[in-house]
CSV table of C-alpha atoms in Angstrom, one decimal:
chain,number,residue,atom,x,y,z
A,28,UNK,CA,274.8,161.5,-23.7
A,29,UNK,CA,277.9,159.7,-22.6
A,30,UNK,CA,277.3,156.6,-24.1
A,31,UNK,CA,276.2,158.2,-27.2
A,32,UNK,CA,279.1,160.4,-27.7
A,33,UNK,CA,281.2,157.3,-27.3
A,34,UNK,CA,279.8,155.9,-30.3
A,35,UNK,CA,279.4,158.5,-32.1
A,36,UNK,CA,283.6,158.9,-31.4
A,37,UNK,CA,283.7,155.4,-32.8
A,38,UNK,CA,282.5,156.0,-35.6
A,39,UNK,CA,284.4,159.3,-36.4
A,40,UNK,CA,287.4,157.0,-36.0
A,41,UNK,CA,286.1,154.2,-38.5
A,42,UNK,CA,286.1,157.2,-41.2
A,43,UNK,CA,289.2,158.9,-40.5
A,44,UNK,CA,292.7,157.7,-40.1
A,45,UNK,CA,293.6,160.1,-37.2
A,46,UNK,CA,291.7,163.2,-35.3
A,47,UNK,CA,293.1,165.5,-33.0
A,48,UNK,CA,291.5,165.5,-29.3
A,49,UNK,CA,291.0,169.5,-30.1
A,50,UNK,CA,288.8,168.4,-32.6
A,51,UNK,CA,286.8,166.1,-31.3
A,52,UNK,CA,286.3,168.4,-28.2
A,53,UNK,CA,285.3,171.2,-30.6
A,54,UNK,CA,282.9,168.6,-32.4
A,55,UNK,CA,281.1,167.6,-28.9
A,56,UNK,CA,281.4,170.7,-27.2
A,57,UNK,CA,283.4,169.4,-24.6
A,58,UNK,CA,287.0,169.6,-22.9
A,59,UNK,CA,290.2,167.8,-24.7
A,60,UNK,CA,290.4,166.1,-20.6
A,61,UNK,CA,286.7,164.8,-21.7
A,62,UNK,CA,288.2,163.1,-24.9
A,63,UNK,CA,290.9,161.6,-23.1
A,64,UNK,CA,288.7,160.0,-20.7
A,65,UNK,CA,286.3,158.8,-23.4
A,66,UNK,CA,289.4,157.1,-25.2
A,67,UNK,CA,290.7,155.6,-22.0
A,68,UNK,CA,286.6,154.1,-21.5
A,69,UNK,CA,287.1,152.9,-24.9
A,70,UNK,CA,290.1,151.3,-24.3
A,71,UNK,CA,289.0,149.4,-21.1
A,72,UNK,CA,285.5,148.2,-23.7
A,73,UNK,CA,288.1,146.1,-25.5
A,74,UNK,CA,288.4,148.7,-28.7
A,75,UNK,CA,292.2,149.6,-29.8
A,76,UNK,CA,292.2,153.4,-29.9
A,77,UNK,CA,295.6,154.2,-29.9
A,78,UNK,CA,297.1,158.0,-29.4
A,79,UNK,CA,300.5,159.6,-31.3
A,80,UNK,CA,302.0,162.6,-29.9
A,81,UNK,CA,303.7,164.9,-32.7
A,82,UNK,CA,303.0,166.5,-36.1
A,83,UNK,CA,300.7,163.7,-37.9
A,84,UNK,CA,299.3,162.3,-34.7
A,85,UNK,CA,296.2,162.4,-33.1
A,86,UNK,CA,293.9,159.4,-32.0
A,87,UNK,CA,293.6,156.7,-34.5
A,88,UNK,CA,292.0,153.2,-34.5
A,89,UNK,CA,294.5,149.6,-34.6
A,90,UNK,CA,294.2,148.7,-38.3
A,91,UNK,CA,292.7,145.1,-37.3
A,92,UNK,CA,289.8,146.4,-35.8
A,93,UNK,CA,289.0,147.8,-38.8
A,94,UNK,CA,289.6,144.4,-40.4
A,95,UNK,CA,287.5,142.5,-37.7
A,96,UNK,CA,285.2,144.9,-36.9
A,97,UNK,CA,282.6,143.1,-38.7
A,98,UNK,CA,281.7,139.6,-38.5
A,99,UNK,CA,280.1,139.5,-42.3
A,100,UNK,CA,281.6,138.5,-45.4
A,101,UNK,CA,282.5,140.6,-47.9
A,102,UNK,CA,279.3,138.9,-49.8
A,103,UNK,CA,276.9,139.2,-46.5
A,104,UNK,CA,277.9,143.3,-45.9
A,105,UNK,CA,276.6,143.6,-50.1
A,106,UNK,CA,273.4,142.0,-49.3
A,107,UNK,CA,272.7,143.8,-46.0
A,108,UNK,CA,273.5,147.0,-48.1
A,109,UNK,CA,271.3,146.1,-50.7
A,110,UNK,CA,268.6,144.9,-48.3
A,111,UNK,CA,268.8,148.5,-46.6
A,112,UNK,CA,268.9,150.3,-49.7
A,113,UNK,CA,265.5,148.9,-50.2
A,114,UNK,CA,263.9,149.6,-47.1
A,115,UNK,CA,265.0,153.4,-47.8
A,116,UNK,CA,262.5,153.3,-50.8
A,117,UNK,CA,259.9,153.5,-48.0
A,118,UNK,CA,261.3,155.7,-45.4
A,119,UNK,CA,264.2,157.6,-46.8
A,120,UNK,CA,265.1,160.1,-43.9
A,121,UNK,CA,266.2,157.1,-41.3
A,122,UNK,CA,267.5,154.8,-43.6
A,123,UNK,CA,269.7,157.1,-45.8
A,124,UNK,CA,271.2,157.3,-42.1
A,125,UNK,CA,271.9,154.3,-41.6
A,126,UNK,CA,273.2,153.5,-45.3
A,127,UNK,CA,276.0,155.8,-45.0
A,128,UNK,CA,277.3,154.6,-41.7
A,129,UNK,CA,277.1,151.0,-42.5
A,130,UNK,CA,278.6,152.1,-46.3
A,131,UNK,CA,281.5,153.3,-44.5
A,132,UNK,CA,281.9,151.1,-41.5
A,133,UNK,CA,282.0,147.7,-43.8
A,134,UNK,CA,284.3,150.4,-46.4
A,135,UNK,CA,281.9,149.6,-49.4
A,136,UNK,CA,280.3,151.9,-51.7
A,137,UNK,CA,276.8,152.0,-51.7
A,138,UNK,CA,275.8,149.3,-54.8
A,139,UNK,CA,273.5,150.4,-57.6
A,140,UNK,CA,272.9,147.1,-58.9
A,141,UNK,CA,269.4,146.6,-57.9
A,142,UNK,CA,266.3,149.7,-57.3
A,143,UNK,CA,263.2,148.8,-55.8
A,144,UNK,CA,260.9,151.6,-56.1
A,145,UNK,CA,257.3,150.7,-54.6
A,146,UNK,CA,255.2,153.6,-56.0
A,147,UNK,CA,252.9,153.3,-58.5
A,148,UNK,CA,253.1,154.9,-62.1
A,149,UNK,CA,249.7,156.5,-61.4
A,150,UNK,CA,251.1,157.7,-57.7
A,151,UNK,CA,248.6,155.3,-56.0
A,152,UNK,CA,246.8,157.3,-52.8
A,153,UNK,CA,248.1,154.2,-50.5
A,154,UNK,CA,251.5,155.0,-51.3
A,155,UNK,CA,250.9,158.4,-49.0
A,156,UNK,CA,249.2,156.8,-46.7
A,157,UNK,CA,252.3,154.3,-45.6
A,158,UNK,CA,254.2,156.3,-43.1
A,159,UNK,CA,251.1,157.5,-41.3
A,160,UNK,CA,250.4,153.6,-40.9
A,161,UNK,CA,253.9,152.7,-39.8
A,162,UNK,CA,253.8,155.3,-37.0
A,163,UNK,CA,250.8,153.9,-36.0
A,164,UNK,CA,251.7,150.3,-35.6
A,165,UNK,CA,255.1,151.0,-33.8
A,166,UNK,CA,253.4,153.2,-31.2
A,167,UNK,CA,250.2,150.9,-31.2
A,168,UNK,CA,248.2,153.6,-32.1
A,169,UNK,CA,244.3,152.8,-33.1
A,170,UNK,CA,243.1,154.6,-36.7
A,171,UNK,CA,240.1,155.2,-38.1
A,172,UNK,CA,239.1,155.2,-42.4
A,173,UNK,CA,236.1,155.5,-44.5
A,174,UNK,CA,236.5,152.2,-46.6
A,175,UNK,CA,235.2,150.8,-49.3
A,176,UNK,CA,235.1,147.1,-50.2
A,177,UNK,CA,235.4,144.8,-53.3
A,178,UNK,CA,230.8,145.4,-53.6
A,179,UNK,CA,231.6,149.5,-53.6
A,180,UNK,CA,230.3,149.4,-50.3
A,181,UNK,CA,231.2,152.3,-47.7
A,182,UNK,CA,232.0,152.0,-44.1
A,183,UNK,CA,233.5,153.9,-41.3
A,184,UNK,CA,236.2,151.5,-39.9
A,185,UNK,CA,238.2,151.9,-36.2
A,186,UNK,CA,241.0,149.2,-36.3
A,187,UNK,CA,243.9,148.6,-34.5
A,188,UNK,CA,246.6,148.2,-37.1
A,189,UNK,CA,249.4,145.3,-36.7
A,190,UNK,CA,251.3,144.8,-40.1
A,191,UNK,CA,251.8,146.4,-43.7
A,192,UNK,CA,252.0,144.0,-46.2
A,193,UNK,CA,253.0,144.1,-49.8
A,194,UNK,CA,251.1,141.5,-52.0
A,195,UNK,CA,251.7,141.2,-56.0
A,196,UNK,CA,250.9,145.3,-56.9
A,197,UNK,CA,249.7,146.8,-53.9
A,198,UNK,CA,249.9,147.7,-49.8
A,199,UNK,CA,247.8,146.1,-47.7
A,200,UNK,CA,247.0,146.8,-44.0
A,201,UNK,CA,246.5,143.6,-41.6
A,202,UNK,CA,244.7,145.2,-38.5
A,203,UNK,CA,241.8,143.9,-36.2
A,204,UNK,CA,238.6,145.7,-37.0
A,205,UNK,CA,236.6,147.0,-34.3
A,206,UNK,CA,233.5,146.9,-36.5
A,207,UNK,CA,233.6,143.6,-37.6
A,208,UNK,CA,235.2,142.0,-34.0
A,209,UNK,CA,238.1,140.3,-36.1
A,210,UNK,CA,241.0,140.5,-38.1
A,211,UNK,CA,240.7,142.1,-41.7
A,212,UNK,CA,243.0,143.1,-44.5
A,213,UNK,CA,242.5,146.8,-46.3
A,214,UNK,CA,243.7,147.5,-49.2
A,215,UNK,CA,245.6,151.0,-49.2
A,216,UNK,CA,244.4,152.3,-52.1
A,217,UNK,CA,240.9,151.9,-51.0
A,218,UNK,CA,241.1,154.1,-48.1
A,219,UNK,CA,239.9,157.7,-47.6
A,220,UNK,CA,240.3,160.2,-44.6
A,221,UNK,CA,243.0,158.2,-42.5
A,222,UNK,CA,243.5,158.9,-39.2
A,223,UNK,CA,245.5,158.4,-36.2
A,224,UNK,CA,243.6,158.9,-33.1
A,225,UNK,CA,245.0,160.1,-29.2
A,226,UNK,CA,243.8,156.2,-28.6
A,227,UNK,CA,246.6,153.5,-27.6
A,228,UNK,CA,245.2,149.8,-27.8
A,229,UNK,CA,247.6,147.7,-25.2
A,230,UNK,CA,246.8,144.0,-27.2
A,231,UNK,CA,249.4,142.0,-28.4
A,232,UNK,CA,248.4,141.0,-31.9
A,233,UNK,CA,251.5,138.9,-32.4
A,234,UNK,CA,249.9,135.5,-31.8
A,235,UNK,CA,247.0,136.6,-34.3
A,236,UNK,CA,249.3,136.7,-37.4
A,237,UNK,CA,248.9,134.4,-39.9
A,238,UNK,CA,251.2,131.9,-41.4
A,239,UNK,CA,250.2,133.0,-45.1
A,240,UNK,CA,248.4,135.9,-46.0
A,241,UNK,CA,245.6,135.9,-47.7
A,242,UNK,CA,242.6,138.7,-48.1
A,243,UNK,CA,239.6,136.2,-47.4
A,244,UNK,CA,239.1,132.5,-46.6
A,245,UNK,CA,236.4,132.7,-49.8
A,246,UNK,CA,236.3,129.3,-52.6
A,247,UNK,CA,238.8,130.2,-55.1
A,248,UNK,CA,237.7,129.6,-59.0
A,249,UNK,CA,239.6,127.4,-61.2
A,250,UNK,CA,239.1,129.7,-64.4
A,251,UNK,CA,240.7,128.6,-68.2
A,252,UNK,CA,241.4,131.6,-69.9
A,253,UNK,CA,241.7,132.4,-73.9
A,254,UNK,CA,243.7,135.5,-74.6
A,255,UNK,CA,244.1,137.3,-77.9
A,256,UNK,CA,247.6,137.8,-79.3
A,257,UNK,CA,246.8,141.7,-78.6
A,258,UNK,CA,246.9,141.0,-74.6
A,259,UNK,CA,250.5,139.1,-75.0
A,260,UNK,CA,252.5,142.0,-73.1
A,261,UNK,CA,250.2,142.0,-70.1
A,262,UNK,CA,249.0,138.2,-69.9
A,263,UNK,CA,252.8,137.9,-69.6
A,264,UNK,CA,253.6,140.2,-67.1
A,265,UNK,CA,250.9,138.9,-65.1
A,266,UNK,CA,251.3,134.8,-65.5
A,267,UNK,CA,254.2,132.5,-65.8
A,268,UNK,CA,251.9,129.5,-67.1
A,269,UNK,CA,251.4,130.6,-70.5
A,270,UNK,CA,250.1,127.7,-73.3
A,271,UNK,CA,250.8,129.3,-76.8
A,272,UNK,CA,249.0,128.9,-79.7
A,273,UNK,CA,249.7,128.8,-83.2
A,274,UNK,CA,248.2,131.6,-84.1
A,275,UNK,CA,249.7,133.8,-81.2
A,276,UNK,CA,247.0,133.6,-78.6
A,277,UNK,CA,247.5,132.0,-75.4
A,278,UNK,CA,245.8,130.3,-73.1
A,279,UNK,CA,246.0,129.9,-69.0
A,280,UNK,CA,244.7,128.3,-65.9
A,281,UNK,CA,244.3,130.5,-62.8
A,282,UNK,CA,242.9,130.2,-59.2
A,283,UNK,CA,241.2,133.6,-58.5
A,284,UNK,CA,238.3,134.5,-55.5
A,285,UNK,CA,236.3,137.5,-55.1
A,286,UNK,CA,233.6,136.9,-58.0
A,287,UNK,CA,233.2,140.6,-58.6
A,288,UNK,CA,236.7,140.9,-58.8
A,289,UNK,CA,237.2,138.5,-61.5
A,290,UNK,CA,234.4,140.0,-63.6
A,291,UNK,CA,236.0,143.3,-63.4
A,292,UNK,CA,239.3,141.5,-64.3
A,293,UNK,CA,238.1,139.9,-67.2
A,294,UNK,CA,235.9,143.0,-68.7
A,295,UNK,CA,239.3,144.6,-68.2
A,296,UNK,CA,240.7,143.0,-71.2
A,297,UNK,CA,237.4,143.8,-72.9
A,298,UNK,CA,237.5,141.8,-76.6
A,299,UNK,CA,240.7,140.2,-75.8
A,300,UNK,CA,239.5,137.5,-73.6
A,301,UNK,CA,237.6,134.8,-73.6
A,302,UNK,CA,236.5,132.9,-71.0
A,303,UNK,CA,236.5,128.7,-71.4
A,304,UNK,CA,235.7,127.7,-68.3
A,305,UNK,CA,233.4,127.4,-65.8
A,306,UNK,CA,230.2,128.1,-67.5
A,307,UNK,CA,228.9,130.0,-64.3
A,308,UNK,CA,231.6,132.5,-64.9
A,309,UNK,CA,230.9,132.9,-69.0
A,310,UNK,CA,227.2,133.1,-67.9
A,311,UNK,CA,227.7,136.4,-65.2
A,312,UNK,CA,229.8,137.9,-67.5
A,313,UNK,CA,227.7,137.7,-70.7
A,314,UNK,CA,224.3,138.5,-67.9
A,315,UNK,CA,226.7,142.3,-67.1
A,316,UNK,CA,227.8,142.8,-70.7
A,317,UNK,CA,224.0,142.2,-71.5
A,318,UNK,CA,223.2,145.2,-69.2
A,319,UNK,CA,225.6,147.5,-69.9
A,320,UNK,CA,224.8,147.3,-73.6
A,321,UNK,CA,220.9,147.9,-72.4
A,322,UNK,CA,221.8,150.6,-70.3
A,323,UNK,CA,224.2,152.5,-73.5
A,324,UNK,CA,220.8,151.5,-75.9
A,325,UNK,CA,218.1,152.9,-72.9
C-alpha cells in the first residue's frame, strides 16, 4: 500500500501545480505526518518534491522533472498514445486507464487522428468471444469449443490457448489442440459454446510460435481471375494487383489454399467472375454450379 500510494502521490503531483498535505491526507485516508514522510521517501528516490509554507503553497513538483520526466520525444509520446488508443478498442476498461495517465503525464491531449475499430458491421460472434480468450491465455487457462472447420465439419475441441491473432478480416486463435496432439489455428467466428475450464496447463508454448502465421501448411493455387466491372468496389478493396481492361473489367492473379474455400469465394461473386485459370479449378466450380442447378430443377 506504501509503495502504491507513493505513486499514486506522483501522479497527483504531475496534474496539479500544488496540493496541500491536508488534502492528500484526506485523499488516502491518512495523517498529514504520513504525507510528510512519503514526500521526504520521495525526496531521497531522486524526485524534486518541493514544499511552500504560506497562502498559495502546498507540495509541488521542480518544473524540470516535469520537462525530463519522460525520455520520449514529443513525436514518440504521439505514437505511444496512438498505439494505446488502439489497444483500448479491445479492452476499454484498463486501457482508458492507462490513456489518461499517460495523456496527462507526457501533457498531450489524447489525438483523434487515427480510430481502429475491430468489430465487424454484422457484429461478428468472435468479436464477444475475445476477452474470454485473453483471460484465458494470461492465466494459462485450458478452454474447450464445439468447432466447425472449412468441410462444415463439427467437433468438440480442448486446447490450450497461446495467442490471438488478427489476419486480413478476422480473429484467430493459435492454441495447441488436445484432439489433434498439435498446434492449430481457430477461427473466432467459427466457434460455439466457449469455455474456460477450472484446468491450468503449466507448458510453455513460447518456443512453439511460429515465425509467420499461417492457418495450414496446404499447396496454395495460383488462380487468374476475370472480374466484371460490377465487382470493381470489392475486387479493389480486396487486391492491390489490379490489370484493367478497356471495357472496365479487371483481371488478377492470386495465391489462395483451402479448395473449398476458394469455391465458396468465387460463387460469392456469382456472374461477376470468371475463372481463367487452372482448368481444375473452372472444372469443380462448373461440377457445384452443375448440382445446384439440379437440385433447384429436382
Amino acid at each position: 500500500m506504501h509503495i502504491s500510494r507513493l505513486f499514486e502521490i506522483v501522479y497527483i503531483l504531475l496534474n496539479k501545480k500544488n496540493v496541500t498535505a491536508v488534502e492528500l491526507s484526506e485523499h488516502f485516508e491518512v495523517s498529514t505526518r504520513t504525507i510528510y514522510r512519503d514526500i521526504d521517501t520521495l525526496n531521497m528516490a531522486g524526485i524534486p518534491v518541493y514544499t511552500m509554507q504560506g497562502k498559495g503553497g502546498g507540495i509541488g513538483l521542480l518544473d524540470n522533472f516535469i520537462l525530463n520526466k519522460a525520455y520520449f520525444s514529443k513525436e514518440e509520446q504521439s505514437e505511444i498514445l496512438t498505439a494505446i488508443e488502439c489497444i483500448r478498442r479491445l479492452d476499454n476498461s484498463a486501457s482508458k486507464q492507462i490513456m489518461d495517465k499517460l495523456s496527462h503525464f507526457f501533457q498531450q491531449e489524447q489525438s483523434t487522428w487515427i480510430e481502429v475499430d475491430f468489430n465487424s458491421w454484422s457484429n461478428q460472434q468472435g468479436n464477444n468471444f475475445f476477452n474470454q480468450l485473453k483471460e484465458a491465455i494470461l492465466s494459462k487457462k485450458m478452454m474447450t469449443f464445439t468447432y466447425y472447420n472449412n468441410n462444415g465439419e463439427k467437433s468438440h475441441r480442448t486446447v490450450e490457448p497461446i495467442r490471438l491473432i488478427f489476419k486480413y478480416q478476422d480473429w484467430y486463435l493459435y492454441a495447441y489442440c488436445h484432439m489433434r496432439e498439435d498446434y492449430r489455428y481457430f477461427k473466432l467466428n467459427r466457434m460455439e459454446d466457449l469455455v474456460s475450464t477450472k484446468k491450468h496447463f503449466e507448458t510453455d508454448h513460447q518456443d512453439a510460435l511460429p515465425q509467420e502465421h499461417q492457418q495450414t501448411n496446404t499447396e496454395k493455387i495460383h488462380l487468374t481471375l476475370k472480374f466484371e466491372q460490377e465487382a470493381a468496389f470489392r475486387v479493389r478493396d480486396e487486391y492491390s494487383n489490379v490489370q484493367p481492361l478497356e471495357d472496365g473489367s479487371m483481371i488478377i492473379e492470386v495465391d489462395l489454399e483451402d479448395k473449398q474455400w476458394v469455391y465458396s469465394y468465387l460463387l460469392s461473386f456469382g456472374s461477376q467472375v470468371t475463372v481463367l485459370a487452372p482448368l481444375e479449378i473452372k472444372e469443380g466450380l462448373l461440377k457445384i454450379i452443375e448440382d445446384i442447378q439440379h437440385k433447384y430443377d429436382s
